[in-house]
mmCIF file of C-alpha atoms and ligand atoms in Angstrom:
data_model
loop_
_atom_site.group_PDB
_atom_site.id
_atom_site.type_symbol
_atom_site.label_atom_id
_atom_site.label_comp_id
_atom_site.label_asym_id
_atom_site.label_seq_id
_atom_site.Cartn_x
_atom_site.Cartn_y
_atom_site.Cartn_z
ATOM 1 C CA MET A 1 -17.082 5.463 -17.468
ATOM 2 C CA THR A 2 -12.913 6.030 -18.009
ATOM 3 C CA THR A 3 -10.802 3.128 -19.523
ATOM 4 C CA ILE A 4 -7.609 3.094 -18.534
ATOM 5 C CA GLU A 5 -4.922 1.873 -21.291
ATOM 6 C CA THR A 6 -1.895 4.099 -19.183
ATOM 7 C CA VAL A 7 -1.326 4.363 -15.578
ATOM 8 C CA GLY A 8 0.918 6.984 -14.167
ATOM 9 C CA ILE A 9 2.511 6.060 -10.907
ATOM 10 C CA ILE A 10 4.152 8.271 -8.465
ATOM 11 C CA GLY A 11 7.037 6.615 -7.224
ATOM 12 C CA ALA A 12 9.377 3.607 -7.971
ATOM 13 C CA GLY A 13 9.995 2.391 -4.625
ATOM 14 C CA THR A 14 8.449 -1.311 -2.801
ATOM 15 C CA MET A 15 4.815 -0.210 -4.038
ATOM 16 C CA GLY A 16 5.215 1.544 -6.964
ATOM 17 C CA ASN A 17 7.284 -1.151 -8.975
ATOM 18 C CA GLY A 18 5.083 -3.319 -7.369
ATOM 19 C CA ILE A 19 1.657 -1.747 -9.009
ATOM 20 C CA ALA A 20 3.846 -1.320 -12.160
ATOM 21 C CA GLN A 21 4.601 -4.745 -12.925
ATOM 22 C CA ALA A 22 0.833 -5.378 -12.021
ATOM 23 C CA CYS A 23 -0.499 -3.078 -14.578
ATOM 24 C CA ALA A 24 2.176 -3.461 -17.154
ATOM 25 C CA SER A 25 1.430 -7.643 -17.089
ATOM 26 C CA SER A 26 -1.805 -7.277 -17.511
ATOM 27 C CA GLY A 27 -1.189 -5.160 -20.868
ATOM 28 C CA LEU A 28 -1.494 -1.668 -19.705
ATOM 29 C CA ARG A 29 1.241 1.136 -20.358
ATOM 30 C CA VAL A 30 2.628 2.578 -17.194
ATOM 31 C CA VAL A 31 4.405 5.636 -16.748
ATOM 32 C CA MET A 32 6.552 5.638 -13.355
ATOM 33 C CA VAL A 33 8.036 8.762 -11.792
ATOM 34 C CA ASP A 34 10.057 9.152 -9.186
ATOM 35 C CA ILE A 35 12.445 12.008 -7.730
ATOM 36 C CA ASN A 36 15.343 10.848 -9.760
ATOM 37 C CA GLU A 37 16.795 8.912 -12.204
ATOM 38 C CA ALA A 38 18.620 5.998 -9.493
ATOM 39 C CA ALA A 39 15.270 5.617 -7.875
ATOM 40 C CA VAL A 40 13.599 5.096 -11.334
ATOM 41 C CA GLN A 41 16.301 2.887 -12.154
ATOM 42 C CA LYS A 42 16.347 0.545 -8.997
ATOM 43 C CA GLY A 43 12.386 0.186 -9.541
ATOM 44 C CA VAL A 44 12.629 -1.221 -12.802
ATOM 45 C CA ALA A 45 15.478 -3.399 -11.768
ATOM 46 C CA THR A 46 13.271 -4.625 -9.026
ATOM 47 C CA ILE A 47 10.646 -5.218 -11.715
ATOM 48 C CA ALA A 48 12.942 -6.825 -14.129
ATOM 49 C CA GLY A 49 14.115 -9.439 -11.158
ATOM 50 C CA SER A 50 10.284 -10.285 -10.428
ATOM 51 C CA LEU A 51 10.094 -10.973 -13.781
ATOM 52 C CA ASP A 52 13.411 -13.088 -13.675
ATOM 53 C CA ARG A 53 12.050 -15.384 -10.593
ATOM 54 C CA LEU A 54 8.355 -15.369 -12.562
ATOM 55 C CA ILE A 55 10.849 -16.938 -15.744
ATOM 56 C CA LYS A 56 12.643 -19.583 -13.368
ATOM 57 C CA LYS A 57 9.232 -20.775 -12.301
ATOM 58 C CA GLU A 58 7.693 -20.927 -15.549
ATOM 59 C CA LYS A 59 5.220 -18.824 -15.174
ATOM 60 C CA ILE A 60 5.940 -16.559 -17.953
ATOM 61 C CA THR A 61 8.345 -16.053 -20.835
ATOM 62 C CA THR A 62 11.518 -14.556 -21.783
ATOM 63 C CA ALA A 63 9.397 -12.806 -24.504
ATOM 64 C CA ASP A 64 6.569 -11.878 -21.661
ATOM 65 C CA LYS A 65 9.256 -10.188 -19.561
ATOM 66 C CA ASP A 66 10.806 -8.260 -22.465
ATOM 67 C CA ALA A 67 6.922 -7.156 -23.767
ATOM 68 C CA THR A 68 6.175 -6.493 -19.810
ATOM 69 C CA LEU A 69 9.869 -4.012 -19.513
ATOM 70 C CA ALA A 70 8.304 -2.748 -23.148
ATOM 71 C CA ARG A 71 5.314 -1.084 -21.585
ATOM 72 C CA ILE A 72 7.277 0.854 -18.557
ATOM 73 C CA GLN A 73 8.356 4.154 -19.319
ATOM 74 C CA GLY A 74 10.395 5.345 -16.227
ATOM 75 C CA SER A 75 10.867 8.990 -16.161
ATOM 76 C CA THR A 76 11.733 12.112 -13.569
ATOM 77 C CA HIS A 77 9.106 14.071 -15.389
ATOM 78 C CA TYR A 78 5.660 14.741 -14.302
ATOM 79 C CA ASP A 79 4.458 16.133 -17.495
ATOM 80 C CA ASP A 80 4.977 12.739 -18.794
ATOM 81 C CA LEU A 81 2.153 11.890 -16.807
ATOM 82 C CA LYS A 82 -0.191 13.573 -19.020
ATOM 83 C CA ALA A 83 -0.875 10.236 -21.028
ATOM 84 C CA ALA A 84 -2.342 8.147 -18.231
ATOM 85 C CA GLN A 85 -5.999 8.025 -17.748
ATOM 86 C CA LEU A 86 -5.244 7.269 -13.578
ATOM 87 C CA VAL A 87 -2.455 7.989 -12.021
ATOM 88 C CA ILE A 88 -1.633 6.433 -8.616
ATOM 89 C CA GLU A 89 0.045 8.038 -5.857
ATOM 90 C CA ALA A 90 2.713 5.603 -4.234
ATOM 91 C CA ALA A 91 5.526 7.965 -2.968
ATOM 92 C CA THR A 92 6.562 7.854 0.725
ATOM 93 C CA GLU A 93 3.726 7.883 3.777
ATOM 94 C CA ASN A 94 3.824 11.507 4.631
ATOM 95 C CA LEU A 95 0.808 13.891 4.786
ATOM 96 C CA GLU A 96 2.949 17.496 3.449
ATOM 97 C CA LEU A 97 4.456 15.404 0.489
ATOM 98 C CA LYS A 98 1.162 14.205 -0.586
ATOM 99 C CA ILE A 99 -0.810 17.152 -0.514
ATOM 100 C CA LYS A 100 2.230 18.662 -2.387
ATOM 101 C CA ILE A 101 2.451 15.973 -4.970
ATOM 102 C CA LEU A 102 -1.387 16.292 -5.064
ATOM 103 C CA ARG A 103 -1.364 20.008 -5.584
ATOM 104 C CA GLN A 104 1.011 19.688 -8.333
ATOM 105 C CA LEU A 105 -0.842 16.796 -10.346
ATOM 106 C CA ASP A 106 -4.295 18.430 -10.155
ATOM 107 C CA GLY A 107 -2.843 21.740 -11.901
ATOM 108 C CA LEU A 108 -0.999 19.246 -14.432
ATOM 109 C CA LEU A 109 -3.548 16.636 -15.363
ATOM 110 C CA PRO A 110 -5.939 17.237 -17.909
ATOM 111 C CA ALA A 111 -9.582 17.364 -16.098
ATOM 112 C CA GLU A 112 -10.911 14.316 -17.094
ATOM 113 C CA THR A 113 -7.745 12.232 -15.571
ATOM 114 C CA LEU A 114 -8.656 10.143 -12.291
ATOM 115 C CA ILE A 115 -6.325 10.178 -9.383
ATOM 116 C CA ALA A 116 -5.576 7.181 -7.110
ATOM 117 C CA THR A 117 -3.683 7.318 -3.455
ATOM 118 C CA ASN A 118 -2.250 3.691 -2.341
ATOM 119 C CA THR A 119 -1.412 5.930 0.928
ATOM 120 C CA SER A 120 -2.227 3.461 4.101
ATOM 121 C CA SER A 121 -3.242 5.590 6.394
ATOM 122 C CA ILE A 122 -4.123 8.635 5.650
ATOM 123 C CA SER A 123 -7.877 10.271 4.703
ATOM 124 C CA ILE A 124 -8.726 9.546 1.331
ATOM 125 C CA THR A 125 -11.405 12.497 1.812
ATOM 126 C CA GLN A 126 -8.524 14.611 3.178
ATOM 127 C CA LEU A 127 -6.523 14.157 0.297
ATOM 128 C CA ALA A 128 -9.647 14.646 -2.267
ATOM 129 C CA ALA A 129 -10.147 17.877 -0.289
ATOM 130 C CA VAL A 130 -6.901 19.220 -1.761
ATOM 131 C CA THR A 131 -7.697 18.804 -5.409
ATOM 132 C CA SER A 132 -10.031 20.215 -7.504
ATOM 133 C CA ARG A 133 -11.283 17.155 -8.850
ATOM 134 C CA ALA A 134 -12.738 15.613 -5.479
ATOM 135 C CA ASP A 135 -15.033 13.370 -7.465
ATOM 136 C CA ARG A 136 -12.728 12.137 -9.370
ATOM 137 C CA PHE A 137 -9.976 10.891 -6.617
ATOM 138 C CA ILE A 138 -9.925 7.238 -4.610
ATOM 139 C CA GLY A 139 -7.596 4.984 -2.730
ATOM 140 C CA MET A 140 -6.268 1.868 -4.348
ATOM 141 C CA HIS A 141 -4.930 0.308 -1.249
ATOM 142 C CA PHE A 142 -2.590 -2.160 -2.756
ATOM 143 C CA PHE A 143 -1.060 -4.834 -0.720
ATOM 144 C CA ASN A 144 2.436 -6.017 -0.617
ATOM 145 C CA PRO A 145 4.255 -8.088 -3.233
ATOM 146 C CA VAL A 146 1.599 -6.225 -4.904
ATOM 147 C CA PRO A 147 2.036 -8.503 -8.270
ATOM 148 C CA MET A 148 1.617 -12.049 -5.593
ATOM 149 C CA MET A 149 -1.530 -10.169 -3.338
ATOM 150 C CA ALA A 150 -5.015 -10.858 -4.136
ATOM 151 C CA LEU A 151 -6.771 -8.359 -2.567
ATOM 152 C CA VAL A 152 -7.254 -4.426 -3.720
ATOM 153 C CA GLU A 153 -8.763 -2.573 -1.129
ATOM 154 C CA ILE A 154 -11.014 0.621 -2.894
ATOM 155 C CA ILE A 155 -11.527 3.035 -0.339
ATOM 156 C CA ARG A 156 -14.256 5.656 -1.586
ATOM 157 C CA GLY A 157 -13.921 9.236 0.088
ATOM 158 C CA LEU A 158 -17.343 11.311 1.033
ATOM 159 C CA GLN A 159 -16.720 13.473 -2.342
ATOM 160 C CA THR A 160 -15.815 10.087 -4.838
ATOM 161 C CA SER A 161 -18.293 9.835 -7.645
ATOM 162 C CA ASP A 162 -19.413 6.707 -8.235
ATOM 163 C CA ALA A 163 -18.196 6.816 -11.991
ATOM 164 C CA THR A 164 -15.002 6.967 -10.577
ATOM 165 C CA HIS A 165 -15.152 4.309 -8.409
ATOM 166 C CA ASP A 166 -16.575 1.708 -11.717
ATOM 167 C CA ALA A 167 -13.552 2.482 -13.524
ATOM 168 C CA VAL A 168 -10.978 1.815 -10.730
ATOM 169 C CA HIS A 169 -13.048 -1.384 -9.826
ATOM 170 C CA ALA A 170 -13.340 -2.164 -13.800
ATOM 171 C CA LEU A 171 -8.980 -1.675 -13.583
ATOM 172 C CA ALA A 172 -8.753 -3.633 -10.667
ATOM 173 C CA LEU A 173 -10.364 -7.064 -12.326
ATOM 174 C CA ALA A 174 -8.214 -5.889 -15.323
ATOM 175 C CA LEU A 175 -5.190 -6.521 -13.248
ATOM 176 C CA GLY A 176 -6.770 -9.852 -12.214
ATOM 177 C CA LYS A 177 -7.101 -8.681 -8.655
ATOM 178 C CA THR A 178 -10.141 -8.760 -5.841
ATOM 179 C CA PRO A 179 -11.605 -5.553 -5.297
ATOM 180 C CA ILE A 180 -13.374 -4.804 -2.231
ATOM 181 C CA THR A 181 -15.111 -1.409 -1.534
ATOM 182 C CA VAL A 182 -15.104 0.165 1.504
ATOM 183 C CA LYS A 183 -15.448 3.428 3.176
ATOM 184 C CA ASN A 184 -13.068 5.826 4.278
ATOM 185 C CA ALA A 185 -12.150 5.913 8.052
ATOM 186 C CA PRO A 186 -8.578 4.797 10.006
ATOM 187 C CA GLY A 187 -7.557 2.101 8.701
ATOM 188 C CA PHE A 188 -10.026 1.235 5.982
ATOM 189 C CA VAL A 189 -11.058 -2.186 6.682
ATOM 190 C CA VAL A 190 -8.135 -4.621 6.566
ATOM 191 C CA ASN A 191 -5.771 -2.792 8.729
ATOM 192 C CA ARG A 192 -8.438 -1.858 10.937
ATOM 193 C CA ILE A 193 -8.831 -5.609 11.768
ATOM 194 C CA LEU A 194 -5.403 -6.609 11.519
ATOM 195 C CA VAL A 195 -3.661 -4.656 13.096
ATOM 196 C CA PRO A 196 -5.736 -4.359 16.652
ATOM 197 C CA MET A 197 -5.223 -8.118 16.510
ATOM 198 C CA ILE A 198 -1.589 -8.014 16.633
ATOM 199 C CA ASN A 199 -1.435 -5.509 19.477
ATOM 200 C CA GLU A 200 -3.702 -7.757 21.401
ATOM 201 C CA ALA A 201 -0.962 -11.025 20.332
ATOM 202 C CA PHE A 202 1.080 -8.663 22.632
ATOM 203 C CA PHE A 203 -0.981 -7.758 25.184
ATOM 204 C CA VAL A 204 -1.213 -11.903 25.645
ATOM 205 C CA LEU A 205 2.491 -12.177 25.265
ATOM 206 C CA GLY A 206 2.846 -9.111 27.907
ATOM 207 C CA GLU A 207 0.307 -11.318 30.222
ATOM 208 C CA GLY A 208 2.555 -14.256 30.302
ATOM 209 C CA LEU A 209 -0.219 -16.544 29.037
ATOM 210 C CA ALA A 210 1.930 -18.147 26.758
ATOM 211 C CA GLU A 211 5.427 -17.966 24.907
ATOM 212 C CA ALA A 212 5.863 -16.271 21.190
ATOM 213 C CA GLU A 213 6.262 -19.650 19.161
ATOM 214 C CA ALA A 214 2.750 -20.608 20.994
ATOM 215 C CA ILE A 215 1.125 -17.792 20.210
ATOM 216 C CA ASP A 216 2.071 -17.761 16.748
ATOM 217 C CA ALA A 217 1.187 -21.460 16.665
ATOM 218 C CA GLY A 218 -2.064 -21.438 17.970
ATOM 219 C CA MET A 219 -3.470 -18.895 15.244
ATOM 220 C CA LYS A 220 -1.806 -20.106 12.123
ATOM 221 C CA LEU A 221 -3.196 -24.016 13.442
ATOM 222 C CA GLY A 222 -6.492 -22.705 15.080
ATOM 223 C CA CYS A 223 -7.337 -19.954 12.563
ATOM 224 C CA ASN A 224 -5.528 -21.249 9.676
ATOM 225 C CA GLN A 225 -3.259 -17.525 9.735
ATOM 226 C CA PRO A 226 -0.351 -18.207 7.125
ATOM 227 C CA ILE A 227 1.618 -16.355 9.337
ATOM 228 C CA GLY A 228 1.503 -15.824 13.561
ATOM 229 C CA PRO A 229 0.535 -12.403 14.367
ATOM 230 C CA LEU A 230 3.567 -11.742 16.237
ATOM 231 C CA ALA A 231 5.896 -13.045 13.138
ATOM 232 C CA LEU A 232 3.624 -10.965 11.199
ATOM 233 C CA ALA A 233 4.760 -7.847 13.221
ATOM 234 C CA ASP A 234 8.350 -8.217 12.904
ATOM 235 C CA MET A 235 8.107 -8.400 9.269
ATOM 236 C CA ILE A 236 5.528 -4.835 9.158
ATOM 237 C CA GLY A 237 7.511 -3.094 11.793
ATOM 238 C CA LEU A 238 6.983 -3.089 15.597
ATOM 239 C CA ASP A 239 7.153 0.900 15.052
ATOM 240 C CA VAL A 240 4.881 0.837 12.175
ATOM 241 C CA CYS A 241 2.390 -1.388 14.811
ATOM 242 C CA LEU A 242 2.445 1.088 17.652
ATOM 243 C CA ALA A 243 1.993 4.092 15.247
ATOM 244 C CA VAL A 244 -0.984 2.798 13.052
ATOM 245 C CA MET A 245 -2.633 1.726 17.061
ATOM 246 C CA GLU A 246 -1.843 5.599 18.431
ATOM 247 C CA VAL A 247 -3.881 6.815 15.323
ATOM 248 C CA TYR A 248 -6.955 4.757 16.330
ATOM 249 C CA LEU A 249 -6.951 5.589 19.793
ATOM 250 C CA LYS A 250 -6.464 9.448 18.694
ATOM 251 C CA GLU A 251 -8.960 9.024 15.826
ATOM 252 C CA PHE A 252 -11.380 6.575 17.558
ATOM 253 C CA GLY A 253 -11.015 8.036 21.237
ATOM 254 C CA ASP A 254 -11.833 4.284 22.054
ATOM 255 C CA SER A 255 -9.469 3.198 24.689
ATOM 256 C CA LYS A 256 -9.735 -0.525 23.116
ATOM 257 C CA TYR A 257 -7.585 0.741 20.923
ATOM 258 C CA ARG A 258 -4.717 1.635 23.669
ATOM 259 C CA PRO A 259 -1.131 0.008 22.505
ATOM 260 C CA SER A 260 -0.166 -2.744 24.398
ATOM 261 C CA PRO A 261 2.813 -1.938 27.312
ATOM 262 C CA LEU A 262 5.091 -4.669 25.692
ATOM 263 C CA LEU A 263 4.774 -3.664 22.351
ATOM 264 C CA LYS A 264 5.490 0.275 23.402
ATOM 265 C CA GLU A 265 8.563 -1.190 25.825
ATOM 266 C CA MET A 266 9.760 -3.236 22.752
ATOM 267 C CA VAL A 267 9.505 -0.197 19.840
ATOM 268 C CA ALA A 268 11.253 2.493 22.898
ATOM 269 C CA ALA A 269 14.137 -0.297 23.259
ATOM 270 C CA GLY A 270 14.820 -0.528 19.258
ATOM 271 C CA ARG A 271 13.492 -3.996 19.021
ATOM 272 C CA LEU A 272 11.690 -3.148 15.173
ATOM 273 C CA GLY A 273 11.757 -6.701 14.215
ATOM 274 C CA ARG A 274 13.284 -7.966 11.148
ATOM 275 C CA LYS A 275 14.793 -4.478 9.840
ATOM 276 C CA THR A 276 16.466 -4.208 13.167
ATOM 277 C CA GLY A 277 17.486 -8.057 13.216
ATOM 278 C CA GLN A 278 15.311 -8.037 16.732
ATOM 279 C CA GLY A 279 11.825 -7.664 17.591
ATOM 280 C CA VAL A 280 10.227 -10.910 19.293
ATOM 281 C CA TYR A 281 12.512 -13.038 16.998
ATOM 282 C CA LYS A 282 15.656 -12.935 16.786
ATOM 283 C CA TYR A 283 16.908 -13.010 12.923
HETATM 284 N N1 LIG B 301 5.037 -1.309 2.016
HETATM 285 C C1 LIG B 301 4.173 -1.574 1.709
HETATM 286 O O1 LIG B 301 4.083 -2.514 2.236
HETATM 287 C C2 LIG B 301 2.876 -1.006 1.416
HETATM 288 C C3 LIG B 301 1.483 -0.963 1.644
HETATM 289 C C4 LIG B 301 0.596 -1.011 1.126
HETATM 290 C C5 LIG B 301 0.615 0.659 0.939
HETATM 291 N N2 LIG B 301 1.804 0.991 1.546
HETATM 292 C C6 LIG B 301 1.400 2.248 1.171
HETATM 293 O O2 LIG B 301 1.901 2.620 -0.552
HETATM 294 C C7 LIG B 301 2.943 4.341 -0.096
HETATM 295 C C8 LIG B 301 4.577 3.840 -0.885
HETATM 296 O O3 LIG B 301 5.596 2.999 0.002
HETATM 297 P P1 LIG B 301 6.244 2.124 0.032
HETATM 298 O O4 LIG B 301 6.486 0.942 0.850
HETATM 299 O O5 LIG B 301 6.427 2.028 -1.650
HETATM 300 O O6 LIG B 301 7.515 3.399 0.138
HETATM 301 P P2 LIG B 301 9.114 3.764 -0.304
HETATM 302 O O7 LIG B 301 9.642 4.300 -0.052
HETATM 303 O O8 LIG B 301 9.486 2.329 -0.777
HETATM 304 O O9 LIG B 301 8.832 4.192 -2.087
HETATM 305 C C9 LIG B 301 8.572 5.256 -1.959
HETATM 306 C C10 LIG B 301 9.114 5.794 -3.147
HETATM 307 O O10 LIG B 301 8.163 7.048 -3.716
HETATM 308 C C11 LIG B 301 9.459 8.055 -3.893
HETATM 309 N N3 LIG B 301 8.860 9.699 -3.778
HETATM 310 C C12 LIG B 301 9.180 10.294 -2.634
HETATM 311 N N4 LIG B 301 9.053 11.810 -3.030
HETATM 312 C C13 LIG B 301 8.308 12.100 -4.217
HETATM 313 C C14 LIG B 301 7.781 12.816 -5.328
HETATM 314 N N5 LIG B 301 7.488 14.214 -5.039
HETATM 315 N N6 LIG B 301 7.660 12.171 -6.762
HETATM 316 C C15 LIG B 301 7.822 11.029 -7.075
HETATM 317 N N7 LIG B 301 7.982 10.110 -6.116
HETATM 318 C C16 LIG B 301 8.572 10.582 -4.906
HETATM 319 C C17 LIG B 301 10.872 7.834 -3.552
HETATM 320 O O11 LIG B 301 12.132 8.150 -3.732
HETATM 321 C C18 LIG B 301 10.735 6.505 -2.919
HETATM 322 O O12 LIG B 301 11.336 5.852 -4.085
HETATM 323 C C19 LIG B 301 2.726 4.736 1.244
HETATM 324 O O13 LIG B 301 1.883 6.010 0.655
HETATM 325 C C20 LIG B 301 2.500 3.368 2.533
HETATM 326 O O14 LIG B 301 1.876 4.107 2.893
HETATM 327 C C21 LIG B 301 2.511 0.433 1.590
#
């Protein structure tokens, strides 16, 4: 089984810098690559800020912060990824872009290097097939914010080998995360259940069964959810929730995934949630 000591990361954005922080905090070396120096520096600055908050909370020391940052090499050169035993792709969610990146990586990395993708919605089996190492390709779906969230969904494509699975499973444990292993299918497991639940909350709101605050209070207090589904939709973005439902409807061909008319109306009105200042709630 491949032992992973250096992790390469494509993308220094929300997820890329979070994964970099989680890896470096656990003692691994990290090479984090983005398209330009500004994006790399922004990612590194975000990690430094996150570590500063942990110092304030007395969870880590200044020496821990310095050691963690020293293990992270920011770069704009894919060549620097050759040092890694695993490269995790966490670039923008776009099929054509991911195919381009994976072909580039596949041509560059040593044959034994494992490749993972952090995609939320693209088929792992389809992305694996783009490479010449489909058995050494896997989904590693981290949750946002990565340093705080305990779960990693490990998604096996049809072609993923046991050795590849076992290596990334061991890595997730080494990061202090709890991995669950799932098969490839739209939404994997967590979002397959979560997003239709959010969609159902919009049906309930649209049918006038209860006010938004009452729906959210019901799910918080009755189901012990830390946040109500409508408030969560405002955080995720209503457009993102709608797009996910449309993918499920198309991929499964099952009308149980039809988007709520109210959700569609709100997206059409530009009420996308926190990012536009108004969704179900006003901000
Ligand atoms: N944000 C979330 O809550 C979340 C959760 C789980 C999974 N994901 C997935 O993680 C991935 C990244 O999402 P994000 O929210 O971090 O996006 P983001 O927009 O914050 O960051 C993406 C980064 O990728 C970089 N990038 C684009 N093209 C590149 C290339 N060719 N080479 C290197 N870097 C490139 C961009 O410059 C940007 O910095 C997506 O696949 C997304 O579906 C996101």
